[in-house]
Short mmCIF file of C-alpha atoms in Angstrom, two decimals:
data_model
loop_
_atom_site.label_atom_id
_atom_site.label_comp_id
_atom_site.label_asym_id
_atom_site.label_seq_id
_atom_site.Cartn_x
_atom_site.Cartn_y
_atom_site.Cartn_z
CA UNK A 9 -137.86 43.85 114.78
CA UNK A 10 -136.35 47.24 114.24
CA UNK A 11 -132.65 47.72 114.44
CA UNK A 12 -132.43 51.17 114.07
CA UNK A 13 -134.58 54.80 115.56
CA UNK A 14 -134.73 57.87 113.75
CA UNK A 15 -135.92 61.17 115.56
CA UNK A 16 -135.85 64.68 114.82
CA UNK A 17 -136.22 67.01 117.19
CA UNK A 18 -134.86 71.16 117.22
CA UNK A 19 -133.13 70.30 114.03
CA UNK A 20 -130.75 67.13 115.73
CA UNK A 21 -131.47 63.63 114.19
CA UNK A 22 -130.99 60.94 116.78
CA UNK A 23 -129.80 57.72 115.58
CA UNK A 24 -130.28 54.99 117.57
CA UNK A 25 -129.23 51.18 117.65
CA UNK A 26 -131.85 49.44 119.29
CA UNK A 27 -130.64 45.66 119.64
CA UNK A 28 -129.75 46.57 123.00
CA UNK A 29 -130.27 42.81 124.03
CA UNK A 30 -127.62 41.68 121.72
CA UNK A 31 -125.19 44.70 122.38
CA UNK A 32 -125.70 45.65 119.32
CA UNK A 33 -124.42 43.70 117.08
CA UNK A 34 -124.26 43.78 113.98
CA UNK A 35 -126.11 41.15 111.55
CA UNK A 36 -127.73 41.85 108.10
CA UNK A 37 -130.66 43.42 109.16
CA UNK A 38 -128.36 45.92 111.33
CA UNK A 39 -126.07 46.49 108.87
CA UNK A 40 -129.40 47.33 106.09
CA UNK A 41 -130.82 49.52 108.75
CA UNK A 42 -128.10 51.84 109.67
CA UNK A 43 -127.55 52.42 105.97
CA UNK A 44 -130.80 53.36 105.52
CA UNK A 45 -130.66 55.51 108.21
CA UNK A 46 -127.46 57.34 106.92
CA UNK A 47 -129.37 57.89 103.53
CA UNK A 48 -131.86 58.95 105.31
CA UNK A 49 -130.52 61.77 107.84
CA UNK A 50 -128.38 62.67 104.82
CA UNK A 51 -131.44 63.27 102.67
CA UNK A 52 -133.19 65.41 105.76
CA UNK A 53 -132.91 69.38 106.42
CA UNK A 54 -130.89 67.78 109.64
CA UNK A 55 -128.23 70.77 111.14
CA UNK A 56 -126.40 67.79 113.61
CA UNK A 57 -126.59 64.12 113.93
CA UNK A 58 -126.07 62.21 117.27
CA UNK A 59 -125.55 58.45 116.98
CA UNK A 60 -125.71 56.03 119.99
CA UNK A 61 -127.25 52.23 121.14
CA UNK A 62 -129.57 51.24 123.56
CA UNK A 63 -128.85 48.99 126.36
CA UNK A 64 -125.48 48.15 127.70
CA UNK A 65 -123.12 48.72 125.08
CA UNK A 66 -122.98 50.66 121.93
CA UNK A 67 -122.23 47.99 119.50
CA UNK A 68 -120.16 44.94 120.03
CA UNK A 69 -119.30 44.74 116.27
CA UNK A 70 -120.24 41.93 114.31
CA UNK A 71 -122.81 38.84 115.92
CA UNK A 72 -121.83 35.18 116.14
CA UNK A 73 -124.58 34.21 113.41
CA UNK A 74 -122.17 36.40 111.06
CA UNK A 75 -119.43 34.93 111.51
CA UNK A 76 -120.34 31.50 111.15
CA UNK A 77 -121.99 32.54 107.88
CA UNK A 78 -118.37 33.65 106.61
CA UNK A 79 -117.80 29.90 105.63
CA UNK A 80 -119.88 29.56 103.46
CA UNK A 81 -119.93 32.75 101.45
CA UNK A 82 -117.26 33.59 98.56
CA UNK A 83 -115.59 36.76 100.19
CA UNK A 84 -114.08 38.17 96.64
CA UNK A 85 -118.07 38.38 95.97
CA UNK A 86 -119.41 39.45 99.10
CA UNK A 87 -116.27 42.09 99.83
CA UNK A 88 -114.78 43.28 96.25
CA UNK A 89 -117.43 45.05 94.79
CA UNK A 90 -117.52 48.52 94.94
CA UNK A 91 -121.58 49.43 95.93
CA UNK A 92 -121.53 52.47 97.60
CA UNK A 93 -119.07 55.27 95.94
CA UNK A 94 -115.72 53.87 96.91
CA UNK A 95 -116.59 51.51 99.27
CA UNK A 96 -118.22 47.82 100.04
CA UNK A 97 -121.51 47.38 101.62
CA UNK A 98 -120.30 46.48 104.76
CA UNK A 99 -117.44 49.60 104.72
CA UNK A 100 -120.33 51.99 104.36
CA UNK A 101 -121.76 50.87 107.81
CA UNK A 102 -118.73 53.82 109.17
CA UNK A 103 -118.30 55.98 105.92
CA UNK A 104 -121.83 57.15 105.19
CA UNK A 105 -121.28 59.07 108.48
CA UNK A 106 -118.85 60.91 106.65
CA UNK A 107 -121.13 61.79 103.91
CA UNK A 108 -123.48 63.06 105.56
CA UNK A 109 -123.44 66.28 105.00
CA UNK A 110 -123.54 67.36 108.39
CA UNK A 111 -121.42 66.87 112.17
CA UNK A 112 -122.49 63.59 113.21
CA UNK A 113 -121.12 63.18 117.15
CA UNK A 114 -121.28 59.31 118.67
CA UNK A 115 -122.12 58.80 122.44
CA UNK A 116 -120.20 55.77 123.43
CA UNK A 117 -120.81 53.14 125.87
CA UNK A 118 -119.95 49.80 127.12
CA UNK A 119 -118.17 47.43 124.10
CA UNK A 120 -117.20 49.81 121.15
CA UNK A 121 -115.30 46.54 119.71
CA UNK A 122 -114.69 45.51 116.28
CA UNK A 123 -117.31 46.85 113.54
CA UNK A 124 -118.59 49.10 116.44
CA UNK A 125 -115.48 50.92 116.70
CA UNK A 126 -115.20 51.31 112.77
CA UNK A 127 -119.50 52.59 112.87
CA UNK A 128 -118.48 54.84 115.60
CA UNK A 129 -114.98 56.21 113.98
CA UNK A 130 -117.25 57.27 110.95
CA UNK A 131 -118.28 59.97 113.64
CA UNK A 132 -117.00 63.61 113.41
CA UNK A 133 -116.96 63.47 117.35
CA UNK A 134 -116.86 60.58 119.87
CA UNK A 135 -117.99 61.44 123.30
CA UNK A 136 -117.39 58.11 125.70
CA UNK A 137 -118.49 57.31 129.16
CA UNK A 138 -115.86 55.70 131.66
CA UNK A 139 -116.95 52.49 131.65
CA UNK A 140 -116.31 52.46 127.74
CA UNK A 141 -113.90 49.84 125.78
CA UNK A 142 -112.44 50.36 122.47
CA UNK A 143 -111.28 47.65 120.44
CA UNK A 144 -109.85 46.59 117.46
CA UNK A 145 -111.25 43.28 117.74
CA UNK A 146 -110.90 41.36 114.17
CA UNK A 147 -107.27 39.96 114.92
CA UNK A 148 -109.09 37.93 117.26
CA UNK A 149 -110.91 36.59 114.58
CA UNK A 150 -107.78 35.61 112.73
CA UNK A 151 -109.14 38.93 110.54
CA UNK A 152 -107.82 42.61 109.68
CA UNK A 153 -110.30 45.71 109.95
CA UNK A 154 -112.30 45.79 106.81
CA UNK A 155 -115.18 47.95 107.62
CA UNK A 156 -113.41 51.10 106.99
CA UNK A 157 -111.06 51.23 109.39
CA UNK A 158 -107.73 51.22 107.98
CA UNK A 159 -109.24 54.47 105.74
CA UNK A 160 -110.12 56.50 109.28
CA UNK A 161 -107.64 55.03 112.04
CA UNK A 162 -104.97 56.77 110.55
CA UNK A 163 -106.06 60.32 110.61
CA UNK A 164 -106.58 59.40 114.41
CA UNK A 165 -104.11 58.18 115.94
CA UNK A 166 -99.73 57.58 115.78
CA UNK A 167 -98.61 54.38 113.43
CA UNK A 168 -97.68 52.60 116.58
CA UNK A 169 -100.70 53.26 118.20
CA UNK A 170 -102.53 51.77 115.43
CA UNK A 171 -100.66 48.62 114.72
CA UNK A 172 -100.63 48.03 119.11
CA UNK A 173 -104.60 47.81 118.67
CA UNK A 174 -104.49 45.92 115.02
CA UNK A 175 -101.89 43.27 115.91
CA UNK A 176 -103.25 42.57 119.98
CA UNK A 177 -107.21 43.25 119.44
CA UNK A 178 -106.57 44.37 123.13
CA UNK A 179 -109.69 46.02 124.53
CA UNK A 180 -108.77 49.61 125.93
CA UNK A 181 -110.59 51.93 128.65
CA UNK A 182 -111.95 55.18 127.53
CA UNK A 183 -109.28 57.56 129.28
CA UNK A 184 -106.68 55.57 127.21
CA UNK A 185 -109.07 55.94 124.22
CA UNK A 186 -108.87 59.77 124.59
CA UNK A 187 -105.07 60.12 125.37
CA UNK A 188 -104.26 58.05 122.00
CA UNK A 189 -107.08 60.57 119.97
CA UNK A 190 -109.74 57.47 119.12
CA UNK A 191 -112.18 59.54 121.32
CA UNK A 192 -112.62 63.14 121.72
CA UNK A 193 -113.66 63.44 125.37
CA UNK A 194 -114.82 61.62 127.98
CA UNK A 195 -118.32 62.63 129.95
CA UNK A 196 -120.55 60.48 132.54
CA UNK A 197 -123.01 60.81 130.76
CA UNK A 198 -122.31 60.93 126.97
CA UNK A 199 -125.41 60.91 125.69
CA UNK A 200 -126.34 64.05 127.40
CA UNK A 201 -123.28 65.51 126.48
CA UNK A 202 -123.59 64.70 122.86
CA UNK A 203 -126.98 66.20 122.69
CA UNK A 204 -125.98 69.22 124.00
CA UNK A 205 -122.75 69.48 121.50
CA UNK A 206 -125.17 69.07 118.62
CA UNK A 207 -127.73 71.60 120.06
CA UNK A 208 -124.77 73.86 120.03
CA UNK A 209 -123.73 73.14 116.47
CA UNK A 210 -127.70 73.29 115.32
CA UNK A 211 -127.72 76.69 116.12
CA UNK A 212 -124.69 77.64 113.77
CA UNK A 213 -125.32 78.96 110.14
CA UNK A 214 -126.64 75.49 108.09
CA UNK A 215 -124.83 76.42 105.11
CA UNK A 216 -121.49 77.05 106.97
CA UNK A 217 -121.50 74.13 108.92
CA UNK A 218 -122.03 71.92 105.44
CA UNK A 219 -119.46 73.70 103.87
CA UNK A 220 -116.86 73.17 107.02
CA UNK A 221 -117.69 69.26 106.91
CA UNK A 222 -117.11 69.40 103.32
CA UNK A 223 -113.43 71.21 103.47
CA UNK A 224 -112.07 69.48 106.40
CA UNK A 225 -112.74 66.41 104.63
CA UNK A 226 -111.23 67.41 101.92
CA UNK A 227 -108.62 68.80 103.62
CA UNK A 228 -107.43 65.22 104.80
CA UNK A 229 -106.70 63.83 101.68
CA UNK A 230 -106.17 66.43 99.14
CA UNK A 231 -102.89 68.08 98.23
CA UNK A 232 -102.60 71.50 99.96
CA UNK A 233 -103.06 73.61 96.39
CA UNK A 234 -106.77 71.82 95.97
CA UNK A 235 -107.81 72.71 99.84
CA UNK A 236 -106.75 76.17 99.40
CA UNK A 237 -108.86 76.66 96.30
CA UNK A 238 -111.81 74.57 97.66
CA UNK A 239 -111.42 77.53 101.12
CA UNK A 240 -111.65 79.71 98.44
CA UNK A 241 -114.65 78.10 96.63
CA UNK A 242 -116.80 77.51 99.39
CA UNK A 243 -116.17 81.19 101.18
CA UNK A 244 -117.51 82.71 97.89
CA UNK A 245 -120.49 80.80 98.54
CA UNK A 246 -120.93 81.66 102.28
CA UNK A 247 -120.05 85.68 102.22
CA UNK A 248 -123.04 87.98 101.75
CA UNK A 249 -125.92 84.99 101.67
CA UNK A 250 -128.98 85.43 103.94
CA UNK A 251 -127.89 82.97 106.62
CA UNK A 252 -123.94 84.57 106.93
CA UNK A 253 -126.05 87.99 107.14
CA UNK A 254 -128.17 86.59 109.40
CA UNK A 255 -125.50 85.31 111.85
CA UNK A 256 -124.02 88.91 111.59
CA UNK A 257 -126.90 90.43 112.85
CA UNK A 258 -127.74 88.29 115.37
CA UNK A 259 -124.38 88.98 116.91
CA UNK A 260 -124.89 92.61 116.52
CA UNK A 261 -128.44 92.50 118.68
CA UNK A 262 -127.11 90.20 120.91
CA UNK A 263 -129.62 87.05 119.81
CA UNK A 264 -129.39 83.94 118.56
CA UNK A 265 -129.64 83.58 114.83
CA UNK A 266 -133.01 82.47 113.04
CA UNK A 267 -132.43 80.22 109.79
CA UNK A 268 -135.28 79.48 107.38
#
């Protein structure tokens, strides 16, 4: 059974989990089929990404089968190895979000608990509905986040904040959520709202939004020197191409631009 849609549509791939009977949690063939979807929106002429689960939650992190499997797998093996760039397998689930080259926004729902939160915090944008809860589950588990989220919490949200949600694994509501910064905004309907954010991104100039994703990642880590070079670098690239003339035109006649 599938675990994962892909649909393109006016330039916006829609990335569905679709184990809505399970909440979507995560097992193997989850965590195989949102990679492959990552590779493959990231591989795609894609201009915005929106990201969301069926049913009545958004994903619940990882499944029961999973964790019983833990016992009997050696975790240095299954955890240590460095498959995908800087990461593990199962830290990629959130951080191929982030390289993807372009904005991918997350329409939450239900239980964002756990692995869920860490999928959804790969996100450029997290839209949630009120009924939403956020957790960082694993303490509960007698576990620490390992899924990426000790690499992304932190550009989110205070020290204190952070350790609160490591050391209780205390659910939270979505207005809290959005006061503390692990969600952007809150909407009835996220989905819709999502949609619409990336419709309003798809129309921007392709180039310029890749090259914005690019730089404010880099921006987060680097030291301030290599960001102001890499502004530098990636404006030479931008000024005077077709699509930056393009969106100068369009403004001029009072259109919206047209990108080949």
């Amino acid at each position: 059974m599938a675990r994962v849609s892909v649909e393109y549509k006016d330039h916006i791939a829609r990335v569905t989990l679709t184990r809505g009977d399970k909440m979507n949690a995560l097992d193997d063939a989850m965590v195989e089929a949102i990679l492959a979807a990552g590779a493959e929106v990231a591989a795609s002429d894609a201009r915005a990404v929106v990201l969301s689960g069926e049913g009545k939650s958004f994903c619940a992190g990882l499944d029961m089968a999973s964790f019983a499997q833990m016992g009997s797998v050696d975790p240095e093996q299954w955890l240590m190895e460095r498959s995908h760039h800087d990461a593990n397998r199962m830290q990629e689930v959130g951080l191929i979000w982030r390289r993807v080259p372009v904005p991918v926004i997350a329409a939450l729902h239900g239980a964002v608990y756990g692995g869920g939160l860490q999928l959804a915090l790969g996100a450029d944008i997290r839209i949630a509905a009120p009924d939403a809860k956020l957790a960082v589950m694993e303490m509960k588990w007698g576990l620490v986040p390992d899924m990426g989220g000790m690499a992304l919490l932190p550009q989110l949200v205070r020290s204190d904040v952070l350790r609160q949600l490591t050391y209780t694994a205390r659910p939270i509501p979505a207005d809290r959520a959005e006061a503390w910064g692990l969600v952007t905004q809150v909407k009835e309907d996220p989905l819709a709202a999502a949609l619409a954010l990336a419709e309003e991104i798809a129309e921007q100039s392709p180039s310029a939004i890749r090259a914005a994703k690019r730089l404010i990642g880099l921006a987060e880590s680097a030291e301030r020197a290599e960001v102001l070079l890499a502004e530098s670098r990636e404006q030479v690239k931008l000024i005077g191409k077709p699509e930056q003339m393009e969106v100068i035109a369009a403004r001029m006649q009072g259109r919206k631009p047209e990108f080949k």
